[in-house]
C-alpha atoms as one frame of an Amber mdcrd trajectory, in Angstrom:
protein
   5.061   9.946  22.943   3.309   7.511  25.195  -0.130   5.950  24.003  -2.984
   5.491  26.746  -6.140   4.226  26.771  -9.127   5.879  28.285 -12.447   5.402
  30.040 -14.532   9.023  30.514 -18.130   9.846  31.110 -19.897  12.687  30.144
 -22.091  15.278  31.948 -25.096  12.412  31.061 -23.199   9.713  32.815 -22.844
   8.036  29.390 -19.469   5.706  29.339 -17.037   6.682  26.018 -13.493   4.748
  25.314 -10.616   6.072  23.306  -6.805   6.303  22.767  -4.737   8.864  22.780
  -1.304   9.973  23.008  -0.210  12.443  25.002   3.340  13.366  26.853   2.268
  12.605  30.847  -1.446  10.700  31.849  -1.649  14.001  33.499  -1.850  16.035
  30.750  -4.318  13.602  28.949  -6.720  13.856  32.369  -6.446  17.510  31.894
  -7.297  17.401  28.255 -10.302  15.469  28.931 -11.585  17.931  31.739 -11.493
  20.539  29.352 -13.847  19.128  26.735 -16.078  18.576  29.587 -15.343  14.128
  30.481 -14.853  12.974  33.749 -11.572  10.949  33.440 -12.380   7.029  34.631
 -10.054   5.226  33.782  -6.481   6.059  32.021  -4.023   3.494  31.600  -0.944
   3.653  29.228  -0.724   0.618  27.162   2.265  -1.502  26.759   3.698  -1.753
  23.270   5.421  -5.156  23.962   2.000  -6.747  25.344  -0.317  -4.789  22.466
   0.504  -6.854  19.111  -1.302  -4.501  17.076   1.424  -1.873  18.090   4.135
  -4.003  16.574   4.550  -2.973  12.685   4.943  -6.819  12.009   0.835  -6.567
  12.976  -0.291  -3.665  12.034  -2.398  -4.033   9.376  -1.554  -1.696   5.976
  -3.372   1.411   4.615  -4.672   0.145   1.197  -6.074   2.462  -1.461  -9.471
   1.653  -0.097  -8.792   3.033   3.324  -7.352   6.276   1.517 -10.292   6.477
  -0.729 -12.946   6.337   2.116 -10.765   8.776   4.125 -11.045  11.116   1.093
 -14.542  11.333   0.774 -15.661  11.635   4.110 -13.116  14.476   4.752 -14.540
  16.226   1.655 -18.064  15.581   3.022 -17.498  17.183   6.078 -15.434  20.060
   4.478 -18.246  20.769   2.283 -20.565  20.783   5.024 -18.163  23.780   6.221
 -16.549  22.332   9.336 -13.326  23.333  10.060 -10.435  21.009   8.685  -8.919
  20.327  12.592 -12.776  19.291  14.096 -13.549  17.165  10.437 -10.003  15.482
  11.226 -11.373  15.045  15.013 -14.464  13.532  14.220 -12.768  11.118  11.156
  -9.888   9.832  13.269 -12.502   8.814  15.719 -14.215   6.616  12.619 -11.486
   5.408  11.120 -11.581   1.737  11.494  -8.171   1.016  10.232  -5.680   1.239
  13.259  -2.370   1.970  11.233  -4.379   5.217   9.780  -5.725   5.827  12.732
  -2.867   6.399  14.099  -1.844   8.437  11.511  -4.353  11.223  11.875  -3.791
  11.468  15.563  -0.750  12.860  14.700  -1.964  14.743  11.852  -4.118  16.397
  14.536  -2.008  17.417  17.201  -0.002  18.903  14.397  -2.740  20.808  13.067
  -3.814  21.944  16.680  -0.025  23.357  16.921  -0.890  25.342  13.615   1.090
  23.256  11.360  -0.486  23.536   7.650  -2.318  20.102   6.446  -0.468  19.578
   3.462   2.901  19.348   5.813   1.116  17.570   8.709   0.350  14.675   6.194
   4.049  15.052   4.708   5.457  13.442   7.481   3.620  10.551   7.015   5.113
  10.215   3.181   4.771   5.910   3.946   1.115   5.986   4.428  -0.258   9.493
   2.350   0.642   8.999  -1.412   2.569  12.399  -3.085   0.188  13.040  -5.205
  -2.714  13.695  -2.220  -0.370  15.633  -0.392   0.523  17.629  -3.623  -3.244
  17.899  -4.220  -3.837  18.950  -0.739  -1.276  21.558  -1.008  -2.911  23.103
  -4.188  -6.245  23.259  -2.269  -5.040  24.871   0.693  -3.673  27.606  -2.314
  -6.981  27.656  -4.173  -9.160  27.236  -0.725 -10.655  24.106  -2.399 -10.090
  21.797  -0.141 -13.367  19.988  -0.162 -12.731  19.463  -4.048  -9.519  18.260
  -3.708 -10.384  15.873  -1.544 -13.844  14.442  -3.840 -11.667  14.304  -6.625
  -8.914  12.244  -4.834 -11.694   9.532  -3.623 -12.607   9.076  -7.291  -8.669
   8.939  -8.120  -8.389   5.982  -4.944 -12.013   4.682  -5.794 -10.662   3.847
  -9.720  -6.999   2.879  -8.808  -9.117   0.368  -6.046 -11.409  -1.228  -9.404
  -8.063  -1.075 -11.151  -5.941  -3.267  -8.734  -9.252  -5.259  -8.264  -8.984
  -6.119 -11.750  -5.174  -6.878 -11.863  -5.148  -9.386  -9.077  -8.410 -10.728
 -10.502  -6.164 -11.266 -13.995  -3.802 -12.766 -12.289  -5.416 -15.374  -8.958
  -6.548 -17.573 -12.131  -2.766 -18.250 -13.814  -1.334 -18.406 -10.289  -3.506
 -20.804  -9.113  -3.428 -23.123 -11.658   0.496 -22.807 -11.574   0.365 -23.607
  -8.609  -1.355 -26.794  -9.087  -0.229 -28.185 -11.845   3.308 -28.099 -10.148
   1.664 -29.983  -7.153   0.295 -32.457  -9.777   3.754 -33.344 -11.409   5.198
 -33.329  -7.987   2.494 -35.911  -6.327   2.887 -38.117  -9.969   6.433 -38.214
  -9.270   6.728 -38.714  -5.957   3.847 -41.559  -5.765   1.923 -42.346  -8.760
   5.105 -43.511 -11.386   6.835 -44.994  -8.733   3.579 -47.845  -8.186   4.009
 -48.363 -12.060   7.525 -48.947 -12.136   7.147 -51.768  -9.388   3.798 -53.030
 -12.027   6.453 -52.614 -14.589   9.030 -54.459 -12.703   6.953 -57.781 -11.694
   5.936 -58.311 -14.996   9.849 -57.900 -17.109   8.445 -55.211 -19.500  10.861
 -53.842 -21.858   9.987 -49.939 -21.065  10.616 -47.334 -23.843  13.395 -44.506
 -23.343  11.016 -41.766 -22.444   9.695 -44.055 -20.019  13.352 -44.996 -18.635
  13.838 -41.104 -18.868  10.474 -40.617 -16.569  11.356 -43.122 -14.021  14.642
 -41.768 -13.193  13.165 -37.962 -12.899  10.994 -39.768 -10.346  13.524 -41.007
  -8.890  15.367 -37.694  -8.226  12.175 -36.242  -7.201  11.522 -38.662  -4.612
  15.234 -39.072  -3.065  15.773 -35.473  -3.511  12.581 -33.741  -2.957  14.117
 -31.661  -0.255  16.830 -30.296  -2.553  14.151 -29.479  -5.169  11.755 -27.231
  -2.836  14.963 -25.841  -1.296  16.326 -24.564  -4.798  12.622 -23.680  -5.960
  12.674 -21.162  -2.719  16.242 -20.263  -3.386  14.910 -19.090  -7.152  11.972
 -17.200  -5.911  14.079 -15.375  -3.454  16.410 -14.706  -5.831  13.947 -13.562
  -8.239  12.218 -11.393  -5.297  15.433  -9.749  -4.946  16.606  -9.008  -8.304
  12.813  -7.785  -9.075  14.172  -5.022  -6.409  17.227  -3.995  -7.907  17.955
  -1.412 -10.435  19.014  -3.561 -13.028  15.648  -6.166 -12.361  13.198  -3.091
 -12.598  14.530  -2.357 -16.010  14.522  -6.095 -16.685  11.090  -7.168 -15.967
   9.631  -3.023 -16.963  10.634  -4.275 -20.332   9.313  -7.796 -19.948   6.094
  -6.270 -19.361   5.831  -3.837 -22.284   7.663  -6.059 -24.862   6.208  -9.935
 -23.987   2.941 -10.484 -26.269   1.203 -11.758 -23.577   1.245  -8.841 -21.444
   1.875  -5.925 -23.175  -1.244  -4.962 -23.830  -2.400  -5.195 -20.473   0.445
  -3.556 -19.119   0.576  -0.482 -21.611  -3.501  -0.121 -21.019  -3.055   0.101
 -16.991   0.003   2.305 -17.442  -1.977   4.602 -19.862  -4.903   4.752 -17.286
  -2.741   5.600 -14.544  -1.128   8.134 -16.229  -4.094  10.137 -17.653  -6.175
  10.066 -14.885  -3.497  11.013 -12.223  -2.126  14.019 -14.778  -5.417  15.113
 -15.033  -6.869  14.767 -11.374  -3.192  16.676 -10.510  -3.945  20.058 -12.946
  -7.284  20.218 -12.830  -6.699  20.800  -8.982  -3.750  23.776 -10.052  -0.755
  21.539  -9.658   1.770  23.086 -12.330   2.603  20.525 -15.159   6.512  19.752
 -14.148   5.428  18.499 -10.769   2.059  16.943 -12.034   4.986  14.800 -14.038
   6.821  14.268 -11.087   4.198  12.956  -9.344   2.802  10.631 -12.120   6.539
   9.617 -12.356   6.300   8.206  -8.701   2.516   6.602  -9.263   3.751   4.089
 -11.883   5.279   0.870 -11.439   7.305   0.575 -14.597  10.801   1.481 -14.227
  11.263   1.770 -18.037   8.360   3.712 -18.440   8.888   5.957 -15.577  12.685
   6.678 -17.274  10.803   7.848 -20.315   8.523   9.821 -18.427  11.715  11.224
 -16.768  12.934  12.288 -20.227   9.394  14.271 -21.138  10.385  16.205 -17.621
  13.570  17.324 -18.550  12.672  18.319 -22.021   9.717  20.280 -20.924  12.224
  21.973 -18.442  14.731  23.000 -21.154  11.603  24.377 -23.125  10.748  26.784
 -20.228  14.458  27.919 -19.924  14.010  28.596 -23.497  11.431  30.347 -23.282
  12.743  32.666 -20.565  15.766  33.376 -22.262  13.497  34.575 -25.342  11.393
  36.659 -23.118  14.649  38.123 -21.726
């Protein structure tokens, strides 16, 4: 579906842009009539000339943009306007372009009398599960408007949370960072000028020192070689992070290292509570409150565990059938 760009005025003469996407420019003009514009301009933008329309630019949805979404929908849902005009009006205030984009479609699916929960399903990459889950339950329990003010405190928290976490983290990284630019610059420039000192004058040097003038010596013949195998092992790492067989390695790295276990098993805990409760308090049934709260944490060894509550909750409801029976 084609997206064009549009120039209308109202019955005031007042000028209004927007974008829009629509099968046929003619269709769009038509549109426009209806809600009472006069059409001015409509031109269909080029996806090859518009960087922002390549995903490479686009920028990300980010648990800020979600929580924001959240509780202006359930601020205009409590106000009691009707879920398509509330997504009408926040699609047109939505500053990021990516979720923008998103509820356009949302709303054309709505306006074809597709349910909300299964509009925002097909947008799985940008909705999390558990709002669409929670969205389903309030379209059950016609508490939409709740659902929705209890999902921007969920995104508002997880936002503080991740806050925190990279905040934990920029300090180590950066001075990582430069203390390998430090032995790399004294290697490179600063030990070579005291091996020529050392040189002139016919010192006897030490072994360490011997030792330290001939890593310098690699570094500065084969510098290239070093940052080419120092990208080669963060790739690889990258990679192996992605696997199977990495998740389960660095899941339990994270639990088990002193350092970081207790921050990990804290931010795990939080996650889990809070999402579990934000999920039945809402109506979601406990098995696919799990499932959900499965999917929300980032520890494959913990999520395996979490896996194994499921199935044993499962088994106790087939039991419990069978007693009933």
């Amino acid at each position: 579906m084609p997206l064009y760009s549009y120039k209308v005025k109202n019955e005031a003469g007042k000028l209004f842009t927007g974008e829009a996407k629509m099968d046929s420019e003619e269709e769009l003009r038509r549109l426009l009539l209806d809600k009472g514009y006069i059409p001015v301009e409509i031109v269909e933008k080029n996806a090859i000339n518009d960087i922002s329309q390549i995903s490479l630019f686009k920028p990300k949805v980010k648990t800020k943009d979600l929580a924001i979404f959240c509780r202006q929908f359930a601020i205009v849902l409590e106000a009691g306007v009707p879920i398509a005009t509330s997504l009408d009006v926040l699609r047109e205030q939505t500053t990021n372009s990516t979720l923008r984009e998103c509820l356009d479609d949302v709303y054309d699916n709505i306006q074809k009398g597709i349910a909300l929960s299964n509009a925002m399903r097909q947008h799985s990459k940008i909705f999390p599960e558990m709002l669409i889950n929670m969205v389903e339950a309030g379209e059950i329990s016609g508490q939409l408007d709740l659902v929705f003010k209890r999902m921007a405190v969920q995104f508002e928290k997880e936002n503080k949370l991740n806050q925190k976490i990279r905040g934990a983290l920029t300090y180590p990284i950066i001075v990582s960072v430069v203390a390998i630019a430090v032995i790399m610059i004294l290697m490179v420039a600063v030990v070579p000028t005291f091996v020529k000192v050392l040189t002139d004058f016919n010192v006897e040097m030490p072994v360490y020192t011997k030792i330290l003038i001939a890593v310098s010596g690699f570094f500065k013949s084969f510098w290239y070689i070093i940052l080419g195998a120092l990208v080669i092992i963060a790739a690889s790492i990258v990679y192996f992070s992605r696997t199977y067989e990495g998740k389960i390695f660095f899941g339990t790295l994270a639990i088990k290292l002193p350092v970081i276990k207790g921050v990990t098993k804290n931010i795990m805990t939080a996650r889990l509570t809070r999402t579990l409760g934000t999920l039945m308090s809402s109506g979601v049934l406990l098995i696919q409150s799990m499932e959900v709260v499965q999917k929300v944490l980032g520890n494959q060894v913990i999520k395996e565990k979490i896996d194994s509550v499921i199935e044993e909750i499962k088994k106790e409801e087939v039991l419990q059938h069978l007693l009933h029976l």
